Coordinates of N, CA, C and O in Angstrom, one line a residue:
M1178 N 1.0 -1.4 -0.1 CA -0.2 0.1 -0.3 C 1.4 0.8 0.0 O 1.9 1.0 1.3
S1179 N 0.4 2.1 -1.0 CA 1.0 3.6 -0.9 C 1.3 4.3 0.4 O -0.1 4.5 0.6
V1180 N 2.1 5.0 0.5 CA 1.9 5.9 1.3 C 1.1 6.9 1.6 O -0.1 7.3 2.4
R1181 N 0.4 7.3 0.7 CA -0.7 8.2 -0.2 C -2.3 7.8 0.1 O -2.3 8.3 1.7
N1182 N -2.0 5.8 0.0 CA -3.2 5.8 -0.2 C -3.5 5.9 1.8 O -4.4 5.8 2.1
K1183 N -1.9 5.2 2.8 CA -2.1 5.8 4.4 C -2.7 6.5 5.0 O -3.5 6.8 5.4
Y1184 N -2.3 7.9 4.1 CA -2.7 8.9 4.5 C -3.8 9.1 4.1 O -5.5 10.1 5.6
L1185 N -5.1 8.5 3.3 CA -6.4 8.6 3.0 C -7.2 8.2 4.1 O -8.2 8.4 4.4
I1186 N -6.5 7.1 4.4 CA -7.5 6.2 5.3 C -7.5 6.5 6.4 O -7.9 6.6 7.1
A1187 N -6.2 6.8 6.8 CA -5.8 8.1 8.6 C -7.1 8.8 8.7 O -7.4 9.4 9.2
A1188 N -7.4 10.0 7.1 CA -8.3 11.4 7.9 C -8.9 10.7 6.9 O -10.0 11.2 7.3
L1189 N -9.5 9.6 6.4 CA -11.2 8.9 6.3 C -11.9 8.5 7.4 O -12.8 8.6 8.2
V1190 N -10.8 7.5 8.5 CA -10.7 7.4 9.9 C -11.1 9.0 10.7 O -12.2 8.5 12.0
A1191 N -10.2 9.4 10.5 CA -10.1 10.7 11.7 C -11.3 11.2 11.2 O -12.3 12.1 12.1
L1192 N -11.9 10.9 10.0 CA -13.7 12.2 9.1 C -14.7 11.4 10.2 O -15.1 12.6 11.0
L1193 N -14.2 9.8 10.0 CA -15.4 9.6 10.0 C -15.7 9.1 12.2 O -16.6 9.6 12.9
W1194 N -14.5 9.1 12.8 CA -14.2 9.7 13.8 C -14.9 10.8 14.4 O -16.2 10.9 15.8
G1195 N -14.7 12.0 14.0 CA -14.9 12.5 14.7 C -16.7 13.0 14.0 O -17.7 13.7 15.2
G1196 N -16.7 12.3 13.1 CA -18.0 12.4 12.8 C -19.6 12.0 13.6 O -20.0 12.5 14.6
A1197 N -18.9 11.0 14.4 CA -18.6 10.2 15.1 C -19.5 10.7 16.7 O -20.2 10.8 17.3
M1198 N -18.5 11.6 16.7 CA -18.3 12.0 18.3 C -19.3 13.8 18.9 O -20.6 13.9 19.0
L1199 N -19.3 14.4 16.9 CA -20.2 15.0 16.7 C -21.5 14.6 16.7 O -22.5 15.0 17.7
A1200 N -22.3 14.2 16.6 CA -23.2 13.1 16.5 C -24.0 13.0 17.7 O -25.0 13.2 18.3
A1201 N -22.2 12.1 18.3 CA -22.4 12.0 19.7 C -23.1 12.7 21.2 O -24.3 12.6 21.5
F1202 N -21.6 13.7 20.7 CA -22.4 15.4 21.2 C -24.1 15.8 21.2 O -24.9 15.2 22.3
W1203 N -24.1 16.0 19.4 CA -25.8 16.3 20.0 C -26.5 15.5 20.4 O -27.9 16.1 21.2
W1204 N -27.1 13.9 19.8 CA -27.6 13.2 20.8 C -27.6 13.2 21.9 O -28.7 14.0 22.9
F1205 N -26.5 12.6 22.7 CA -26.4 13.9 23.8 C -27.6 15.3 25.2 O -28.0 15.3 25.4
E1206 N -26.3 16.2 24.3 CA -27.4 17.3 24.2 C -28.4 17.2 24.1 O -29.8 18.3 24.9
A1207 N -29.1 16.8 23.3 CA -30.9 16.9 23.1 C -31.7 16.3 23.5 O -33.1 16.0 24.0
R1208 N -31.4 14.6 23.8 CA -31.8 14.1 25.2 C -31.8 14.7 26.7 O -33.1 14.7 27.6
Y1209 N -31.4 15.9 26.8 CA -31.2 16.7 27.9 C -31.9 17.7 27.9 O -32.1 17.9 29.2
L1210 N -31.9 18.3 27.1 CA -32.2 19.6 26.9 C -34.1 20.2 26.7 O -33.6 19.4 25.5
R1211 N -34.7 20.3 27.8 CA -35.6 21.0 27.0 C -36.5 21.7 28.5 O -35.2 22.1 29.0
T1212 N -37.6 22.6 27.3 CA -37.9 23.3 28.8 C -38.0 22.9 30.2 O -38.8 21.7 30.5
F1213 N -38.1 24.0 30.2 CA -37.8 24.0 31.5 C -39.5 23.6 32.2 O -40.4 24.5 31.6
K1214 N -40.1 22.7 33.2 CA -41.5 22.4 33.4 C -42.1 24.1 34.5 O -43.3 24.0 33.9
N1215 N -41.7 24.1 34.9 CA -42.2 25.5 35.5 C -41.6 26.5 35.3 O -42.3 27.4 35.9
E1216 N -40.8 27.0 33.9 CA -40.6 28.3 33.8 C -42.1 28.2 32.5 O -42.9 28.2 31.8
R1217 N -42.1 29.6 33.6 CA -43.5 30.0 32.7 C -44.2 31.6 33.0 O -43.3 32.0 33.9
A1218 N -44.6 32.9 32.5 CA -44.3 34.1 32.6 C -46.1 34.1 33.1 O -47.1 33.4 32.9
E1219 N -45.6 35.1 34.5 CA -46.6 35.5 35.2 C -46.8 36.8 35.4 O -45.8 38.0 35.7
L1220 N -47.5 37.4 35.7 CA -48.2 39.6 36.6 C -48.2 39.3 37.5 O -48.9 39.2 37.8
F1221 N -46.9 40.1 37.9 CA -47.0 40.3 39.4 C -47.9 41.4 39.5 O -47.8 42.5 38.8
S1222 N -48.4 41.7 40.5 CA -49.6 43.3 40.0 C -49.5 43.7 41.9 O -50.0 43.0 42.9
G1223 N -48.9 44.8 42.1 CA -49.1 44.7 44.0 C -49.9 46.3 44.8 O -50.0 46.5 45.8
D1224 N -51.1 46.2 43.2 CA -51.8 47.2 43.8 C -52.7 47.0 45.3 O -53.5 48.1 45.5
V1225 N -52.6 45.3 46.0 CA -53.8 45.5 46.9 C -52.7 44.9 48.1 O -53.2 44.5 48.9
L1226 N -51.6 44.5 47.7 CA -50.3 44.3 49.2 C -50.6 45.2 49.9 O -50.0 46.4 49.2
R1227 N -50.1 45.0 51.3 CA -50.4 45.9 52.0 C -49.2 45.4 53.4 O -49.1 44.4 52.9
L1228 N -48.1 46.1 53.5 CA -48.4 45.4 54.9 C -49.2 45.5 56.2 O -49.7 45.2 56.1
P1229 N -47.8 43.6 57.2 CA -49.2 43.5 58.1 C -48.8 45.3 59.0 O -48.5 45.6 59.4
T1230 N -50.2 45.5 59.8 CA -50.4 46.7 60.6 C -48.6 47.1 61.4 O -48.6 47.6 61.2
E1231 N -48.5 46.1 62.1 CA -47.1 46.8 62.7 C -46.0 47.3 62.0 O -45.1 47.4 63.0
L1232 N -45.8 46.3 61.3 CA -44.8 46.4 60.0 C -44.8 48.3 59.0 O -43.5 48.9 58.3
Q1233 N -46.2 48.6 59.1 CA -46.6 49.1 57.8 C -45.7 51.8 58.6 O -45.7 51.5 60.0
G1234 N -45.7 52.0 58.1 CA -44.9 53.5 58.6 C -43.7 53.4 58.5 O -42.8 53.0 57.7
P1235 N -42.1 54.7 58.0 CA -41.9 55.6 58.3 C -40.6 53.3 59.5 O -41.0 53.0 60.5
G1236 N -39.8 53.8 58.5 CA -39.3 52.4 59.8 C -37.7 52.4 58.3 O -37.5 52.7 57.3
P1237 N -36.7 51.6 58.1 CA -35.6 50.3 57.3 C -36.9 49.6 56.1 O -37.6 49.4 56.8
V1238 N -36.3 48.9 56.0 CA -36.7 49.0 54.6 C -36.8 48.1 54.7 O -36.0 47.0 55.3
R1239 N -37.5 47.7 54.1 CA -38.3 45.6 54.3 C -39.0 44.5 53.1 O -39.6 45.0 51.9
F1240 N -37.4 42.9 53.3 CA -37.8 42.5 52.8 C -38.4 41.5 52.9 O -38.3 40.7 53.9
V1241 N -39.8 41.0 51.9 CA -40.4 40.6 51.4 C -39.9 39.2 50.5 O -40.8 39.1 49.8
H1242 N -40.0 37.4 51.9 CA -39.6 36.5 50.5 C -41.0 35.7 51.2 O -41.1 34.9 52.0
F1243 N -41.9 35.5 49.7 CA -42.7 34.7 49.3 C -42.2 33.8 48.6 O -41.8 32.9 47.8
W1244 N -42.6 31.8 49.2 CA -42.0 31.0 49.2 C -42.9 29.7 49.6 O -44.0 30.1 50.3
D1245 N -43.0 28.8 48.7 CA -43.7 27.2 49.1 C -42.9 25.8 49.1 O -42.0 26.5 48.2
P1246 N -43.2 25.7 50.1 CA -41.9 25.2 50.6 C -41.7 23.5 49.5 O -40.6 22.6 49.6
T1247 N -43.4 24.0 49.1 CA -43.0 21.9 48.3 C -42.6 22.1 46.8 O -42.9 21.1 45.7
C1248 N -42.4 24.1 46.6 CA -41.8 24.0 44.8 C -40.8 23.9 44.8 O -39.6 24.3 45.4
P1249 N -40.5 23.2 43.1 CA -39.1 23.3 43.5 C -38.1 24.2 42.8 O -36.9 24.2 43.0
C1250 N -38.5 25.2 42.5 CA -38.3 27.0 42.5 C -37.2 27.3 43.2 O -36.5 28.6 43.3
N1251 N -38.1 27.1 44.4 CA -37.0 27.7 45.8 C -35.3 27.6 45.8 O -35.4 28.3 46.3
V1252 N -35.3 26.2 45.3 CA -34.3 25.1 45.2 C -33.2 26.6 44.5 O -31.7 26.9 45.3
G1253 N -33.4 27.0 43.4 CA -32.2 27.8 42.9 C -32.7 29.1 43.6 O -31.5 29.7 42.4
N1254 N -33.5 29.3 44.2 CA -32.5 31.2 44.8 C -32.3 31.3 46.4 O -32.7 32.6 46.5
Q1255 N -32.3 29.7 46.2 CA -31.5 29.7 48.1 C -30.5 30.4 48.4 O -30.3 31.6 49.5
Q1256 N -30.1 30.2 47.7 CA -28.0 31.1 47.9 C -28.4 32.4 47.7 O -27.6 33.2 48.0
H1257 N -28.8 32.4 46.4 CA -29.3 34.5 46.1 C -29.7 35.0 47.2 O -29.4 35.8 47.9
L1258 N -30.9 34.5 47.6 CA -31.4 35.1 49.1 C -30.3 34.8 50.0 O -30.0 36.1 51.4
E1259 N -29.6 33.8 50.2 CA -28.0 34.1 51.1 C -26.9 35.6 50.9 O -26.9 36.6 52.0
E1260 N -26.9 35.1 49.4 CA -26.2 36.6 49.1 C -27.3 37.9 49.8 O -25.8 37.9 49.8
L1261 N -28.0 37.9 49.3 CA -28.8 39.2 49.5 C -28.7 39.3 51.0 O -28.1 40.5 51.3
I1262 N -28.8 38.3 51.8 CA -28.6 38.5 53.6 C -27.6 38.9 53.6 O -27.2 40.3 54.9
K1263 N -26.3 37.8 53.3 CA -24.9 38.8 53.6 C -24.4 40.5 53.5 O -24.0 40.6 53.8
R1264 N -24.9 41.1 51.7 CA -24.8 41.7 51.6 C -25.0 42.9 51.9 O -24.4 44.5 52.1
F1265 N -26.5 42.9 52.5 CA -27.1 44.5 52.9 C -26.9 43.5 54.7 O -27.6 44.6 55.3
A1266 N -25.8 42.7 54.7 CA -26.2 42.8 56.8 C -25.6 44.6 56.6 O -24.8 45.1 55.8
G1267 N -25.6 44.6 58.1 CA -25.8 46.0 58.5 C -25.8 47.2 58.3 O -26.4 48.5 57.8
Q1268 N -27.1 47.0 57.0 CA -27.9 48.0 57.1 C -29.3 48.2 56.6 O -29.1 46.8 57.7
P1269 N -30.1 49.5 57.1 CA -31.3 49.6 57.4 C -32.0 48.2 56.5 O -33.2 49.1 55.4
V1270 N -31.6 47.2 56.3 CA -33.0 46.3 55.4 C -33.0 45.2 57.3 O -33.4 44.6 57.1
E1271 N -34.4 44.9 56.7 CA -35.3 43.9 57.6 C -35.6 42.6 56.2 O -36.7 43.1 55.5
F1272 N -35.0 40.9 56.9 CA -35.6 40.3 55.4 C -37.0 39.7 57.1 O -36.4 39.3 57.7
Y1273 N -37.7 39.6 55.6 CA -39.1 39.2 56.3 C -39.3 37.4 55.0 O -39.3 37.5 53.9
E1274 N -40.0 36.5 56.0 CA -40.3 35.5 54.3 C -41.9 35.6 54.8 O -42.4 35.3 56.6
V1275 N -42.5 35.5 54.1 CA -43.8 34.6 54.2 C -44.3 32.7 53.2 O -43.8 33.1 52.3
R1276 N -44.8 32.0 54.5 CA -44.9 30.5 53.9 C -46.4 30.4 52.8 O -47.1 31.2 53.4
K1277 N -46.1 30.0 51.9 CA -47.8 30.1 51.2 C -48.9 29.6 52.2 O -48.2 28.5 53.4
P1278 N -50.1 29.7 52.5 CA -50.9 29.7 53.1 C -51.2 27.5 53.7 O -51.6 27.4 52.4
G1279 N -51.6 26.9 54.3 CA -51.3 26.1 54.5 C -49.5 24.9 53.7 O -50.2 23.5 54.2
S1280 N -49.3 25.3 53.9 CA -48.3 24.8 53.8 C -47.3 24.2 54.7 O -47.1 25.0 55.5
K1281 N -46.6 24.1 54.5 CA -45.4 23.4 55.5 C -43.8 22.8 55.5 O -43.2 22.7 54.8
G1282 N -43.2 24.1 56.0 CA -42.1 23.6 55.9 C -41.0 24.6 56.4 O -41.5 25.5 56.5
R1283 N -39.6 24.5 55.9 CA -39.6 26.0 56.5 C -38.2 25.9 55.7 O -37.1 24.9 55.4
L1284 N -37.2 27.1 55.9 CA -36.5 27.3 54.9 C -34.7 26.9 56.1 O -35.0 26.5 57.0
P1285 N -34.1 26.6 55.1 CA -32.5 26.1 54.4 C -31.6 26.9 56.1 O -32.5 28.2 56.2
Q1286 N -31.2 26.6 57.3 CA -30.0 26.9 58.3 C -29.7 28.0 58.0 O -29.7 29.3 58.9
P1287 N -29.1 28.9 56.3 CA -28.2 29.8 56.2 C -29.4 30.8 56.0 O -28.7 31.7 56.0
L1288 N -30.4 30.6 56.1 CA -32.2 31.3 55.7 C -32.6 31.7 57.1 O -33.7 32.0 57.3
A1289 N -32.4 31.1 58.2 CA -32.8 31.1 60.0 C -32.6 33.1 59.8 O -33.1 33.2 60.8
A1290 N -32.0 34.0 59.3 CA -32.2 35.4 59.6 C -33.7 35.6 59.8 O -34.2 37.2 59.9
L1291 N -34.5 34.9 58.1 CA -35.7 35.7 57.6 C -36.6 35.6 58.8 O -36.5 34.6 59.8
K1292 N -37.4 36.0 59.5 CA -38.6 37.0 60.5 C -39.6 35.8 59.0 O -40.2 36.3 58.7
P1293 N -39.8 35.5 60.8 CA -41.2 35.1 59.5 C -42.4 35.6 59.8 O -42.1 36.4 61.1
L1294 N -42.8 35.6 58.3 CA -44.8 36.6 59.0 C -45.6 36.3 58.6 O -45.7 35.6 57.5
G1295 N -46.7 36.9 58.8 CA -48.0 35.9 58.4 C -48.3 36.3 56.9 O -48.0 37.4 56.4
A1296 N -49.5 35.9 56.5 CA -49.6 36.5 55.2 C -50.4 38.2 55.0 O -51.8 38.5 55.5
P1297 N -49.4 38.5 54.1 CA -50.1 40.1 54.6 C -51.2 40.1 53.2 O -51.3 39.8 53.4
P1298 N -51.4 41.1 53.9 CA -52.5 41.6 53.1 C -53.0 42.2 51.8 O -51.8 42.4 51.3
G1299 N -53.8 41.3 51.3 CA -53.0 41.1 49.5 C -52.5 40.1 48.9 O -52.6 39.7 47.5
S1300 N -51.3 39.3 50.0 CA -50.7 38.6 49.9 C -51.4 37.5 48.6 O -50.7 36.3 48.4
E1301 N -52.7 37.2 49.1 CA -53.8 35.8 48.2 C -54.2 35.8 47.2 O -54.1 35.0 47.3
L1302 N -53.5 37.8 46.8 CA -54.0 36.9 44.5 C -52.7 37.4 44.9 O -52.2 37.0 42.9
L1303 N -52.1 36.6 44.7 CA -50.3 36.1 44.4 C -50.5 35.6 43.1 O -50.3 34.5 43.7
P1304 N -49.0 35.5 42.0 CA -50.2 34.6 40.9 C -49.1 33.9 41.3 O -49.8 32.8 41.5
A1305 N -48.0 33.8 41.9 CA -47.3 32.4 42.0 C -45.6 32.5 42.7 O -45.5 34.0 44.0
S1306 N -45.1 32.0 43.2 CA -43.4 32.4 43.8 C -42.6 31.2 43.5 O -42.9 30.8 42.9
P1307 N -41.3 31.3 43.9 CA -40.8 32.2 44.5 C -41.0 34.2 44.1 O -41.1 34.2 43.2
A1308 N -41.4 34.6 44.9 CA -41.7 36.4 44.5 C -41.3 36.5 45.4 O -40.6 36.1 46.5
V1309 N -40.8 37.4 45.4 CA -40.4 39.3 46.5 C -41.0 41.2 46.9 O -41.5 41.4 45.4
G1310 N -41.3 40.6 47.4 CA -41.9 42.5 47.7 C -40.9 43.4 48.4 O -40.0 42.6 49.5
I1311 N -40.9 44.4 48.1 CA -40.2 45.8 49.2 C -40.3 46.8 49.1 O -41.7 47.2 48.4
W1312 N -40.3 46.7 50.4 CA -41.4 48.3 50.9 C -40.5 49.0 51.2 O -39.1 48.9 51.9
D1313 N -40.5 50.1 51.2 CA -38.6 51.5 51.3 C -39.8 52.5 52.4 O -39.8 51.4 53.4
Q1314 N -38.4 53.3 53.1 CA -38.5 53.4 54.2 C -39.3 54.0 55.0 O -40.3 54.7 55.9
R1315 N -40.4 54.3 53.8 CA -41.7 55.2 54.0 C -42.6 54.2 54.1 O -43.9 54.4 54.3
G1316 N -43.2 52.9 54.1 CA -43.1 51.9 54.2 C -44.5 51.6 52.8 O -45.5 51.1 53.6
E1317 N -44.2 52.3 51.4 CA -44.8 51.8 50.4 C -43.8 51.0 49.4 O -42.2 50.7 49.7
L1318 N -44.9 49.8 49.5 CA -44.5 49.1 48.7 C -43.4 49.7 47.2 O -44.4 50.0 46.5
V1319 N -42.7 49.2 46.9 CA -41.7 49.9 45.4 C -41.2 48.4 45.0 O -41.4 49.3 43.6
Y1320 N -41.9 47.5 45.3 CA -40.7 46.3 44.0 C -42.3 44.3 44.7 O -42.0 44.5 46.1
I1321 N -43.4 44.3 43.9 CA -42.9 43.1 44.0 C -42.7 42.4 42.7 O -43.3 43.1 41.6
G1322 N -42.2 41.2 42.6 CA -42.3 39.8 41.9 C -41.1 39.1 41.9 O -41.1 38.9 43.3
P1323 N -40.8 38.6 41.1 CA -40.2 38.4 40.4 C -38.0 38.2 41.3 O -38.3 39.1 41.2
Y1324 N -37.8 37.6 41.8 CA -36.5 38.0 42.0 C -34.9 37.5 40.7 O -34.3 39.3 41.2
S1325 N -35.5 37.2 39.7 CA -35.0 37.6 38.2 C -36.1 36.9 37.2 O -36.8 36.4 37.4
E1326 N -34.7 37.3 35.9 CA -35.7 36.1 35.4 C -35.4 34.6 34.8 O -34.0 34.8 34.8
G1327 N -35.6 34.2 34.0 CA -35.2 32.8 33.6 C -35.5 31.7 34.6 O -35.7 32.1 35.9
A1328 N -34.9 30.2 34.4 CA -35.0 29.4 34.9 C -34.4 29.4 36.6 O -34.4 28.9 37.2
V1329 N -32.9 30.3 36.2 CA -31.8 30.1 37.4 C -31.8 32.0 37.8 O -31.9 33.2 36.9
C1330 N -31.5 32.2 39.4 CA -31.9 32.9 39.7 C -30.1 33.2 40.2 O -29.5 32.4 41.1
S1331 N -30.0 34.0 40.5 CA -28.5 34.6 40.6 C -28.3 36.6 40.5 O -28.9 37.2 40.0
S1332 N -27.1 36.6 40.9 CA -26.9 38.5 42.0 C -26.7 39.2 40.1 O -27.2 39.9 39.4
D1333 N -26.5 37.6 39.4 CA -26.4 38.5 37.9 C -27.5 38.9 37.5 O -27.0 39.4 35.9
N1334 N -28.3 37.6 36.8 CA -29.8 38.7 36.5 C -30.9 39.0 37.3 O -32.1 39.0 37.0
S1335 N -30.0 39.3 38.5 CA -30.6 40.1 39.8 C -31.5 40.8 39.6 O -31.9 42.3 39.1
F1336 N -33.5 41.3 39.8 CA -33.7 43.0 39.8 C -34.0 43.3 41.5 O -33.8 44.4 40.7
V1337 N -33.6 43.0 42.3 CA -33.3 42.9 43.8 C -32.5 43.4 43.7 O -32.7 45.0 44.5
E1338 N -30.8 43.8 43.8 CA -30.3 44.2 44.1 C -30.4 45.9 43.4 O -30.2 46.3 44.5
P1339 N -30.3 46.4 42.1 CA -30.6 47.5 41.7 C -31.8 48.1 42.2 O -31.7 48.9 43.1
I1340 N -32.3 47.0 42.9 CA -33.9 48.1 43.8 C -33.3 48.8 45.0 O -33.8 49.5 44.9
L1341 N -33.3 47.7 45.9 CA -32.6 48.4 47.3 C -31.7 48.8 46.6 O -31.8 49.7 48.2
D1342 N -30.5 48.9 46.2 CA -29.7 49.7 46.1 C -30.2 51.0 46.2 O -29.8 52.0 46.6
A1343 N -31.0 51.2 45.4 CA -31.7 52.0 45.1 C -32.4 52.7 46.0 O -32.4 54.3 46.0
V1344 N -33.0 52.1 46.5 CA -34.4 52.7 47.8 C -33.5 53.3 49.2 O -33.7 54.2 49.1
L1345 N -31.6 52.0 49.2 CA -31.6 52.9 49.9 C -31.1 54.5 49.9 O -29.9 54.1 50.9
T1346 N -30.1 55.0 48.4 CA -29.7 56.1 48.7 C -30.6 57.6 48.0 O -30.5 58.0 47.9
G1347 N -32.0 56.2 48.4 CA -33.0 57.4 48.3 C -33.9 57.7 47.6 O -34.5 58.8 47.7
R1348 N -33.9 57.6 45.2 CA -33.7 57.5 44.8 C -35.7 56.6 44.7 O -35.7 55.4 45.1
K1349 N -36.8 58.0 44.0 CA -37.3 57.2 44.2 C -37.4 55.5 43.3 O -37.8 55.9 41.9
V1350 N -38.9 54.5 43.8 CA -38.7 53.7 42.5 C -39.9 52.7 42.9 O -41.0 52.7 43.9
R1351 N -40.7 52.8 41.9 CA -42.1 52.5 41.6 C -42.6 51.3 40.7 O -42.7 51.1 39.3
A1352 N -41.9 49.8 41.3 CA -41.6 48.6 40.3 C -43.2 47.5 40.8 O -42.6 46.7 40.3
T1353 N -44.3 48.3 40.6 CA -45.4 47.2 41.4 C -45.9 46.5 40.5 O -46.8 45.9 41.2
H1354 N -45.6 46.6 38.9 CA -46.0 46.0 38.1 C -45.0 45.0 37.8 O -44.5 46.1 36.9
S1355 N -45.1 44.2 37.7 CA -43.8 43.1 35.7 C -44.6 42.3 35.7 O -45.2 41.7 36.2
L1356 N -43.7 41.8 34.7 CA -44.5 40.9 34.0 C -42.8 39.5 33.6 O -42.4 40.9 33.6
A1357 N -42.9 38.8 33.9 CA -41.6 37.7 34.2 C -41.5 36.5 34.2 O -42.5 36.1 33.8
V1358 N -40.7 35.9 33.0 CA -40.8 34.7 32.8 C -40.0 34.2 33.8 O -38.6 34.0 33.2
A1359 N -40.0 33.3 34.1 CA -38.9 32.7 34.9 C -39.7 31.1 35.6 O -40.7 30.9 35.3
C1360 N -39.0 31.0 37.3 CA -39.6 28.6 37.3 C -40.2 29.8 38.4 O -39.8 30.1 39.2
F1361 N -41.5 29.0 38.3 CA -43.0 30.0 39.7 C -43.6 28.6 39.3 O -43.9 27.3 39.3
C1362 N -43.9 28.5 40.8 CA -45.4 27.8 41.3 C -46.3 28.7 41.6 O -46.5 30.2 41.8
D1363 N -47.3 27.8 41.4 CA -48.7 28.5 41.8 C -48.4 28.9 43.4 O -48.7 28.4 43.9
W1364 N -49.6 30.2 43.8 CA -49.7 30.6 45.0 C -51.0 30.6 45.6 O -51.0 30.0 46.9
Q1365 N -51.7 30.6 44.3 CA -53.2 30.6 44.4 C -53.5 29.3 44.1 O -53.0 28.3 43.5
E1366 N -54.0 28.0 45.4 CA -55.5 27.0 44.7 C -55.5 26.7 43.8 O -56.3 27.9 43.7

């Protein structure tokens, strides 16, 4: 066999091997890539959402985490929530949590700093969780909605940090109606 034929056969084997590897990669990726089951669009409206009477009025910024212990979407934002608590520690921000009415469960130990709160007036009308409500120093709702958009929640794609930063510097914020596509579970029965 000539040297030229050996190179031709080697090139053909390498090409077939590369094609097989590419086909295997595409098959493997396509097999596991699919739309996340809980990712959907939700419209949040804060028209009737209020703080409980004991928290209304002037005070620190109030951050309320709405969550459902049975919702798989909570796992995605717990690390982000822990980072938020650490980032805003020592600043005039109080963190609260509201568990879906009728559900049982508790947050993991790193999130034990969140104070439990009974269902605030209007929270029964929330469309989905996890969600966050932020009230400014005057006690006015400045944000209601998801932590971020998409299946993954992190400080890289968060709506929350910029709003907290703006509120803490005294800027006026009014984002009480939001539409987002993210990982959600039903809040209402």
